[in-house]
Amino acid sequence: MTTSTAPSNPGLRALLGRLNHGSHRAAMNLFMVVVLAHWAEHITQAYQIWGLGWSVPKSKGLLGYQFPWLVKSEWMHYSYALVMLIGLFLLRPGFVGRGRTWWTVALVIQFWHHIEHLLLLLQAQTGSFLFGKTAPVSILQLVFPRVELHLFYNTVVFIPMVIGMYYHLRPSRDELSEMTCSCKHAVHHHEAAATA
């Protein structure tokens, strides 16, 4: 007896089908552009703090330098955490084998990162701060400073995500036979070019 893991919503089923079959490679590339743009923000902010010696409030990244209110907006931080979570979730069905395992690791870590941002957002919206603090605070922020913590979160999500993509685009023979996405054609093309 087999059970289906496909969602019952026809619209979601169709979206997952498109994303994880014919458009998987394009969707992964677009998702990676979003991830790298976010990384640029964190790396710029880190450089402003530790390379240029700016104070944390003055270190706003690339967009925050032009639009300072963005850095202070918990909605913006939460929205990005949610986009990451949704992207990791929606693209996961296209992965198989080792690639899927590493992608799932990134998804699980991002789920917790999303919870931390949800806590920050709820506190900012209600004005009720956890643990008697005077500003929004996440669970792990009780132990680690916010800038370092979120740089760490983005790193520990990014690394397994990249490993997952690496294995996905360089599958074993067994994994290649299980693949149903558009990436399979790119792998075949790469293998054909390598043997020619």
Coordinates of C-alpha atoms in Angstrom, one line a residue:
M1 CA 0.0 0.0 0.0
T2 CA 1.4 3.4 -1.0
T3 CA 0.4 6.8 0.2
S4 CA 0.6 9.9 -1.8
T5 CA 2.5 12.9 -0.5
A6 CA 1.1 15.2 -3.2
P7 CA -0.9 18.1 -1.8
S8 CA -4.7 17.9 -2.2
N9 CA -4.9 21.5 -3.5
P10 CA -4.9 21.3 -7.4
G11 CA -3.3 24.8 -7.7
L12 CA -0.5 23.9 -5.4
R13 CA 0.0 20.5 -7.1
A14 CA 0.3 22.3 -10.5
L15 CA 2.8 24.8 -9.1
L16 CA 4.9 22.1 -7.5
G17 CA 4.7 20.2 -10.7
R18 CA 6.0 23.1 -12.8
L19 CA 8.7 24.1 -10.3
N20 CA 10.0 20.6 -9.8
H21 CA 9.9 19.2 -13.3
G22 CA 10.2 21.5 -16.3
S23 CA 11.3 24.7 -14.5
H24 CA 13.3 23.2 -11.6
R25 CA 16.7 24.5 -12.8
A26 CA 15.4 27.9 -13.7
A27 CA 13.6 28.2 -10.3
M28 CA 16.7 27.0 -8.4
N29 CA 18.8 29.7 -10.3
L30 CA 16.3 32.4 -9.5
F31 CA 16.1 31.3 -5.8
M32 CA 19.9 31.4 -5.7
V33 CA 19.9 35.0 -7.0
V34 CA 17.6 36.0 -4.1
V35 CA 19.8 34.1 -1.6
L36 CA 23.0 35.7 -2.9
A37 CA 21.5 39.2 -2.9
H38 CA 20.6 38.7 0.8
W39 CA 24.1 37.4 1.4
A40 CA 25.5 40.6 -0.1
E41 CA 23.5 42.6 2.5
H42 CA 24.9 40.6 5.4
I43 CA 28.5 40.6 4.1
T44 CA 28.3 44.3 3.5
Q45 CA 27.0 44.9 7.0
A46 CA 29.7 42.7 8.5
Y47 CA 32.4 44.6 6.5
Q48 CA 30.9 47.9 7.7
I49 CA 31.2 46.8 11.3
W50 CA 34.5 44.9 11.4
G51 CA 36.3 46.2 8.3
L52 CA 35.4 49.9 8.5
G53 CA 34.8 50.1 12.3
W54 CA 31.3 51.5 12.0
S55 CA 28.9 51.2 14.9
V56 CA 26.2 48.5 14.5
P57 CA 23.4 51.2 14.2
K58 CA 25.3 52.9 11.3
S59 CA 26.0 49.6 9.6
K60 CA 23.0 49.0 7.4
G61 CA 24.2 47.0 4.5
L62 CA 23.6 48.0 0.9
L63 CA 19.9 48.6 0.8
G64 CA 19.8 49.9 4.3
Y65 CA 22.3 52.6 3.5
Q66 CA 19.9 54.0 0.8
F67 CA 16.8 53.1 2.8
P68 CA 17.6 53.1 6.5
W69 CA 14.1 52.2 7.6
L70 CA 14.5 48.8 5.9
V71 CA 17.1 47.6 8.5
K72 CA 14.8 48.6 11.3
S73 CA 11.7 46.9 9.7
E74 CA 11.0 43.5 11.3
W75 CA 8.5 43.0 8.4
M76 CA 11.4 43.1 5.9
H77 CA 13.5 40.6 7.9
Y78 CA 10.5 38.3 8.5
S79 CA 9.5 38.5 4.8
Y80 CA 12.9 37.4 3.7
A81 CA 13.0 34.5 6.2
L82 CA 9.5 33.5 4.9
V83 CA 10.6 33.7 1.3
M84 CA 13.6 31.5 2.1
L85 CA 11.4 28.9 3.9
I86 CA 8.9 28.9 1.0
G87 CA 11.6 28.6 -1.6
L88 CA 13.3 25.7 0.2
F89 CA 9.9 24.0 0.7
L90 CA 8.6 24.4 -2.9
L91 CA 11.9 23.3 -4.6
R92 CA 12.5 20.2 -2.3
P93 CA 10.3 17.7 -4.3
G94 CA 12.7 18.1 -7.3
F95 CA 15.6 16.7 -5.3
V96 CA 16.5 13.1 -4.8
G97 CA 19.0 11.1 -2.8
R98 CA 21.9 13.0 -1.2
G99 CA 20.8 16.3 -2.7
R100 CA 17.4 16.0 -1.1
T101 CA 19.0 15.1 2.3
W102 CA 21.2 18.2 2.3
W103 CA 18.3 20.4 1.0
T104 CA 16.1 19.1 3.8
V105 CA 18.8 20.0 6.4
A106 CA 18.7 23.6 5.0
L107 CA 14.9 23.6 5.2
V108 CA 14.8 22.5 8.8
I109 CA 17.4 25.1 9.9
Q110 CA 15.5 27.8 8.0
F111 CA 12.3 26.8 9.7
W112 CA 13.9 27.6 13.0
H113 CA 15.4 30.8 11.6
H114 CA 11.9 31.7 10.5
I115 CA 10.5 31.1 14.0
E116 CA 13.1 33.4 15.4
H117 CA 12.1 36.2 13.0
L118 CA 8.4 35.5 13.7
L119 CA 9.1 36.1 17.4
L120 CA 10.9 39.4 16.6
L121 CA 8.0 40.5 14.3
L122 CA 5.3 39.7 16.9
Q123 CA 7.2 41.6 19.6
A124 CA 7.7 44.6 17.3
Q125 CA 4.0 44.6 16.3
T126 CA 2.7 44.3 19.9
G127 CA 5.3 46.2 21.8
S128 CA 5.5 43.4 24.3
F129 CA 9.1 42.2 24.5
L130 CA 10.2 38.7 25.7
F131 CA 12.3 38.2 28.8
G132 CA 11.8 41.7 30.2
K133 CA 13.9 43.2 27.3
T134 CA 13.4 46.8 26.0
A135 CA 13.4 45.8 22.4
P136 CA 12.4 42.7 20.3
V137 CA 14.7 39.7 21.1
S138 CA 14.8 36.2 19.7
I139 CA 15.6 33.0 21.7
L140 CA 19.2 32.6 20.6
Q141 CA 19.7 36.4 20.7
L142 CA 19.7 36.0 24.5
V143 CA 23.2 34.4 24.0
F144 CA 24.5 35.9 20.8
P145 CA 24.4 39.4 19.4
R146 CA 21.9 39.9 16.6
V147 CA 24.3 40.7 13.7
E148 CA 26.5 37.7 14.5
L149 CA 23.5 35.4 15.1
H150 CA 21.8 36.1 11.8
L151 CA 25.1 36.0 9.9
F152 CA 25.5 32.5 11.5
Y153 CA 21.9 31.5 10.6
N154 CA 22.3 32.5 7.0
T155 CA 25.6 30.6 6.8
V156 CA 24.2 27.3 8.3
V157 CA 21.3 27.5 5.9
F158 CA 23.4 28.4 2.9
I159 CA 26.0 25.6 3.3
P160 CA 23.7 22.6 3.2
M161 CA 21.7 24.3 0.5
V162 CA 24.8 24.6 -1.7
I163 CA 25.8 21.0 -0.9
G164 CA 22.3 19.8 -1.8
M165 CA 22.5 21.7 -5.2
Y166 CA 26.0 20.2 -5.8
Y167 CA 24.7 16.7 -5.3
H168 CA 21.6 17.4 -7.3
L169 CA 23.6 18.6 -10.3
R170 CA 26.1 15.8 -9.9
P171 CA 23.9 12.8 -9.1
S172 CA 25.1 9.2 -8.8
R173 CA 23.7 6.8 -11.5
D174 CA 21.0 5.7 -9.1
E175 CA 20.0 9.2 -8.3
L176 CA 20.0 10.2 -12.0
S177 CA 17.5 7.4 -12.7
E178 CA 15.2 8.8 -10.0
M179 CA 15.4 12.4 -11.2
T180 CA 12.3 13.8 -13.0
C181 CA 13.2 17.5 -13.1
S182 CA 14.7 19.7 -15.9
C183 CA 18.2 19.4 -14.2
K184 CA 18.4 15.8 -15.4
H185 CA 18.8 17.1 -19.0
A186 CA 21.6 19.5 -17.9
V187 CA 23.4 16.5 -16.2
H188 CA 23.1 14.4 -19.4
H189 CA 24.4 17.3 -21.5
H190 CA 27.3 17.8 -19.1
E191 CA 28.1 14.1 -19.1
A192 CA 27.9 13.9 -22.9
A193 CA 30.3 16.9 -23.3
A194 CA 32.7 15.4 -20.8
T195 CA 32.9 12.1 -22.7
A196 CA 33.2 13.7 -26.1

